[in-house]
Coordinates of C-alpha atoms in Angstrom, one line a residue:
M1 CA -4.7 18.9 30.8
T2 CA -3.4 15.5 29.4
A3 CA -0.2 13.9 30.5
A4 CA 1.3 14.7 27.1
E5 CA 0.3 18.4 27.3
S6 CA 1.8 18.7 30.7
G7 CA 5.1 17.3 29.5
T8 CA 4.9 14.0 31.5
G9 CA 3.9 11.7 28.7
G10 CA 6.1 9.2 27.1
T11 CA 7.5 9.2 23.5
L12 CA 5.9 7.0 20.8
Y13 CA 8.7 5.8 18.5
V14 CA 7.4 4.7 15.1
V15 CA 10.1 2.3 14.1
A16 CA 10.6 0.9 10.5
T17 CA 11.7 -2.8 10.4
P18 CA 13.3 -4.8 7.6
I19 CA 11.0 -5.8 4.7
G20 CA 12.9 -9.1 4.2
N21 CA 16.6 -9.1 5.0
L22 CA 17.1 -8.9 8.8
G23 CA 20.3 -6.9 8.2
D24 CA 18.3 -4.0 6.9
I25 CA 17.6 -2.3 10.2
T26 CA 19.3 0.9 11.3
L27 CA 21.6 1.2 14.3
R28 CA 19.3 3.9 15.6
A29 CA 16.3 1.5 15.4
L30 CA 18.1 -1.1 17.4
E31 CA 19.1 1.5 20.0
V32 CA 15.5 2.6 20.4
L33 CA 14.2 -1.0 20.6
R34 CA 16.7 -1.8 23.3
R35 CA 16.0 1.3 25.3
V36 CA 12.2 1.5 25.4
P37 CA 10.4 -0.5 28.2
L38 CA 7.8 -2.0 25.7
I39 CA 7.4 -2.8 22.0
A40 CA 3.9 -2.9 20.4
A41 CA 4.3 -5.4 17.5
E42 CA 1.9 -6.4 14.8
D43 CA 2.9 -10.1 15.3
T44 CA 5.0 -10.8 18.4
H45 CA 6.2 -14.1 17.0
H46 CA 7.4 -12.5 13.8
T47 CA 9.1 -9.6 15.6
R48 CA 10.7 -12.0 18.1
R49 CA 12.7 -13.5 15.2
L50 CA 14.1 -10.0 14.4
L51 CA 14.8 -9.2 18.1
D52 CA 16.5 -12.5 18.7
H53 CA 18.7 -12.0 15.6
H54 CA 19.9 -8.7 17.1
A55 CA 20.0 -9.7 20.7
V56 CA 17.2 -7.4 21.8
A57 CA 15.4 -8.6 24.9
T58 CA 12.7 -5.8 25.3
P59 CA 9.2 -7.1 26.3
M60 CA 6.5 -7.0 23.6
T61 CA 2.7 -6.8 23.4
S62 CA 0.7 -7.4 20.3
Y63 CA -1.1 -4.6 18.5
H64 CA -2.5 -5.1 15.0
A65 CA -5.5 -4.3 12.8
Q66 CA -7.8 -6.7 14.6
S67 CA -6.8 -5.8 18.2
A68 CA -9.6 -5.0 20.5
A69 CA -10.1 -1.3 21.3
A70 CA -9.0 -2.0 24.9
R71 CA -5.5 -2.7 23.6
M72 CA -5.1 0.7 22.1
V73 CA -6.5 2.3 25.3
A74 CA -3.9 0.4 27.3
L75 CA -1.1 1.6 25.1
V76 CA -2.2 5.2 25.3
E77 CA -2.4 4.8 29.1
H78 CA 1.1 3.5 29.0
L79 CA 2.2 6.6 27.2
R80 CA 0.2 8.9 29.4
G81 CA 2.0 7.4 32.4
G82 CA 5.3 8.7 31.1
A83 CA 6.7 5.5 29.7
D84 CA 8.1 5.3 26.1
L85 CA 6.7 2.9 23.5
A86 CA 8.1 1.6 20.2
L87 CA 5.6 0.6 17.6
V88 CA 6.6 -1.9 14.9
T89 CA 4.9 -3.9 12.2
D90 CA 6.0 -7.2 10.5
A91 CA 7.8 -5.3 7.7
G92 CA 8.3 -1.7 6.8
T93 CA 6.9 1.4 8.6
P94 CA 3.8 1.4 10.8
S95 CA 0.8 3.2 9.3
V96 CA 2.2 2.9 5.7
S97 CA -0.2 0.2 4.4
D98 CA 0.3 -1.4 7.8
P99 CA -1.4 -1.1 11.2
G100 CA -0.5 1.7 13.6
G101 CA -2.1 4.8 12.1
E102 CA -4.8 5.0 14.8
L103 CA -2.4 4.8 17.7
V104 CA -0.2 7.5 16.1
A105 CA -3.2 9.7 15.4
T106 CA -4.6 9.3 18.9
W107 CA -1.3 10.2 20.7
A108 CA -0.8 13.1 18.3
A109 CA -4.2 14.4 19.1
E110 CA -3.3 14.5 22.8
G111 CA -0.1 16.5 21.9
G112 CA 2.1 13.5 22.6
T113 CA 5.7 13.3 21.3
I114 CA 6.0 11.1 18.2
V115 CA 9.4 10.2 16.8
P116 CA 9.7 8.4 13.5
V117 CA 12.7 6.1 13.1
P118 CA 12.9 5.5 9.3
G119 CA 14.4 2.5 7.6
A120 CA 13.7 -0.1 4.9
S121 CA 10.8 0.7 2.6
A122 CA 9.2 -1.4 -0.1
V123 CA 7.9 1.7 -1.8
L124 CA 11.4 3.4 -2.0
A125 CA 13.1 0.1 -2.9
A126 CA 10.6 -0.3 -5.8
V127 CA 11.1 3.2 -7.0
A128 CA 14.9 3.0 -6.8
G129 CA 15.2 -0.5 -8.4
S130 CA 12.6 -0.3 -11.1
G131 CA 14.2 2.5 -13.1
V132 CA 10.8 3.5 -14.5
A133 CA 9.0 5.4 -11.8
G134 CA 10.6 8.8 -12.7
P135 CA 11.4 11.7 -10.4
R136 CA 7.7 12.3 -9.4
W137 CA 5.6 9.4 -8.3
A138 CA 2.5 8.5 -6.3
F139 CA 2.0 5.7 -3.8
E140 CA -1.4 4.0 -3.9
G141 CA -1.0 1.1 -1.6
F142 CA -3.5 -1.6 -2.2
L143 CA -6.2 -0.9 -4.8
P144 CA -9.9 -1.4 -4.1
R145 CA -10.8 -5.0 -4.9
S146 CA -13.7 -4.3 -7.3
G147 CA -16.5 -2.0 -8.3
R148 CA -16.8 1.7 -8.8
A149 CA -14.0 2.5 -6.3
R150 CA -11.5 0.3 -8.3
H151 CA -12.6 1.9 -11.6
E152 CA -12.1 5.4 -10.3
R153 CA -8.7 4.6 -8.8
L154 CA -7.5 3.0 -12.1
A155 CA -8.8 6.0 -14.1
R156 CA -6.9 8.4 -11.8
I157 CA -3.7 6.4 -12.2
A158 CA -4.1 6.4 -16.0
A159 CA -4.7 10.1 -16.1
D160 CA -1.5 10.9 -14.1
D161 CA 1.8 11.6 -15.8
R162 CA 3.7 10.5 -12.8
G163 CA 4.8 7.0 -11.9
T164 CA 2.6 5.0 -9.5
I165 CA 3.5 2.3 -7.0
V166 CA 0.9 -0.3 -6.0
Y167 CA 1.0 -3.1 -3.5
E168 CA -0.8 -6.4 -4.5
A169 CA -1.4 -9.9 -3.1
P170 CA 0.3 -12.6 -5.2
T171 CA -3.0 -14.2 -6.2
R172 CA -4.2 -10.9 -7.7
V173 CA -1.1 -9.6 -9.4
A174 CA -2.0 -10.8 -12.9
A175 CA -5.5 -9.4 -12.7
T176 CA -4.4 -6.1 -11.4
L177 CA -1.7 -5.8 -14.2
R178 CA -4.4 -6.6 -16.8
D179 CA -6.6 -3.8 -15.4
L180 CA -3.7 -1.4 -15.3
A181 CA -2.7 -2.3 -18.9
E182 CA -6.3 -1.7 -20.0
A183 CA -6.7 1.6 -18.1
C184 CA -3.2 3.0 -18.7
G185 CA -2.4 1.5 -22.1
A186 CA -0.7 -1.8 -22.7
D187 CA 2.5 0.1 -23.9
R188 CA 3.0 2.1 -20.8
P189 CA 6.2 1.1 -19.1
G190 CA 6.1 -0.7 -15.7
A191 CA 7.9 -3.1 -13.4
I192 CA 7.0 -6.1 -11.2
C193 CA 9.1 -6.0 -8.0
R194 CA 8.8 -9.3 -6.1
E195 CA 10.3 -10.3 -2.8
L196 CA 12.4 -7.1 -2.4
T197 CA 15.5 -7.6 -0.2
K198 CA 14.8 -11.3 0.2
L199 CA 16.6 -14.4 -1.2
H200 CA 14.4 -14.6 -4.3
E201 CA 14.2 -10.9 -5.1
S202 CA 13.4 -10.1 -8.7
I203 CA 12.5 -7.0 -10.7
V204 CA 10.9 -7.6 -14.1
R205 CA 10.6 -4.6 -16.4
G206 CA 8.5 -4.2 -19.6
S207 CA 5.3 -2.8 -20.9
L208 CA 2.2 -3.2 -18.8
G209 CA 0.8 -5.6 -21.4
D210 CA 3.9 -7.7 -21.4
L211 CA 4.0 -7.7 -17.6
A212 CA 0.4 -8.9 -17.4
A213 CA 1.3 -11.8 -19.6
A214 CA 4.4 -12.6 -17.5
A215 CA 2.4 -12.7 -14.3
G216 CA -0.4 -14.8 -15.9
P217 CA -0.7 -18.6 -16.2
G218 CA 2.6 -20.1 -17.5
G219 CA 4.3 -16.8 -17.2
R220 CA 7.8 -16.2 -15.8
V221 CA 6.7 -14.4 -12.7
P222 CA 5.5 -16.9 -10.0
A223 CA 2.5 -15.9 -7.9
R224 CA 4.3 -16.2 -4.6
G225 CA 5.8 -13.7 -2.2
E226 CA 5.4 -9.9 -1.7
F227 CA 4.7 -7.7 -4.7
A228 CA 5.0 -4.0 -5.6
I229 CA 3.9 -3.0 -9.0
V230 CA 5.4 0.1 -10.6
V231 CA 3.5 2.0 -13.3
G232 CA 6.1 4.0 -15.1
D233 CA 5.8 7.7 -15.7
W234 CA 5.1 9.1 -19.2
R235 CA 8.3 10.9 -20.0
G236 CA 7.4 13.9 -22.1
G237 CA 3.7 13.5 -21.4
R238 CA 1.0 10.9 -21.9
P239 CA 0.0 9.8 -25.4
P240 CA -3.1 11.8 -26.3
D241 CA -5.2 8.6 -27.0
V242 CA -4.5 7.2 -23.5
A243 CA -5.3 10.5 -21.8
D244 CA -8.5 11.0 -23.8
E245 CA -9.6 7.4 -23.2
A246 CA -9.1 7.7 -19.4
S247 CA -10.9 11.0 -19.3
A248 CA -13.8 9.7 -21.4
M249 CA -14.2 6.6 -19.2
A250 CA -14.2 8.7 -16.0
D251 CA -16.8 11.1 -17.5
A252 CA -19.0 8.2 -18.7
Q253 CA -18.9 6.5 -15.3
A254 CA -19.9 9.7 -13.6
E255 CA -22.8 9.9 -16.0
V256 CA -23.9 6.4 -15.1
E257 CA -23.7 7.3 -11.4
A258 CA -25.8 10.4 -12.0
L259 CA -28.5 8.3 -13.8
V260 CA -28.5 5.8 -10.9
A261 CA -28.9 8.6 -8.4
A262 CA -31.9 9.8 -10.4
G263 CA -33.6 6.4 -10.0
V264 CA -32.5 4.6 -13.2
A265 CA -31.5 1.0 -12.7
R266 CA -27.7 0.5 -13.0
G267 CA -28.0 -1.9 -15.9
D268 CA -30.2 0.5 -17.9
A269 CA -28.0 3.4 -17.1
A270 CA -24.9 1.5 -18.3
R271 CA -26.7 0.5 -21.5
R272 CA -27.7 4.1 -22.2
V273 CA -24.3 5.5 -21.7
A274 CA -22.6 2.7 -23.6
A275 CA -24.9 3.3 -26.6
A276 CA -24.1 7.0 -26.5
T277 CA -20.4 6.8 -26.1
G278 CA -19.4 3.4 -27.6
L279 CA -17.6 2.5 -24.3
P280 CA -17.8 -1.1 -22.9
R281 CA -21.1 -1.6 -21.0
R282 CA -19.4 -4.0 -18.6
R283 CA -16.8 -1.4 -17.6
L284 CA -19.6 1.2 -17.1
Y285 CA -21.6 -1.2 -15.1
G286 CA -18.6 -2.4 -13.0
L287 CA -18.6 -6.1 -14.0
D288 CA -15.2 -6.3 -15.5
T289 CA -13.0 -6.1 -12.4
P290 CA -11.7 -9.3 -10.9
R291 CA -13.4 -10.7 -7.9

């Protein structure tokens, strides 16, 4: 029987921290951070700024995506010994496009007590501030950088009536918006949410085509800071041509993969399907995504 199963294990608190403004932390989060004997932080130097701002003196240890396996083992042993632990990342909620999911899953598998302490969220801030996400929406996090996985994800977003929220690095925002405009239709509504809750916060709304231009060279959206892209919902349903195009591309890409699996070279497979469907060979081959 594990320590958690016998009731002697500690509690793992999954604590949301501000995504920019240091004032955006809950009273409950501060209470937890002061009370626990140890905080596991993605970047201890970054978190120290937050703790000092709120006069929290709790000891910290680092725990991030590149941490050695031994660090997670040590944290689990800490919990098994009956001591509580607070898990934080640099911004937002651990395990939501941030490190921490493995530790939470491991302690949950042992029957340990896990207490989420919610707070600031870039996803919810983008939904609330954009005005285009609609009442039903999906969160995609960061899209695959290239290749088949990226094509398939874009096709799914295009075929979905709901709004979609995507995170993106500043150097790739313009390229991702171009891909979204091509996949979803240049007229589909959207928003670029930049530096949410920070000094230079901005939310730019418009069609995906216009937003791609605004984020491109010479555009009004600088490629600096943290970005959340909102693909708006189709109020009243998707235009038939957009839905049909997304479906046709997904079917054609599946046909290319079937030919490749049967031993046909990818280039030949893409050429055959492009000739039969009239769809762009580069998209079928997977060459038109940014690197």
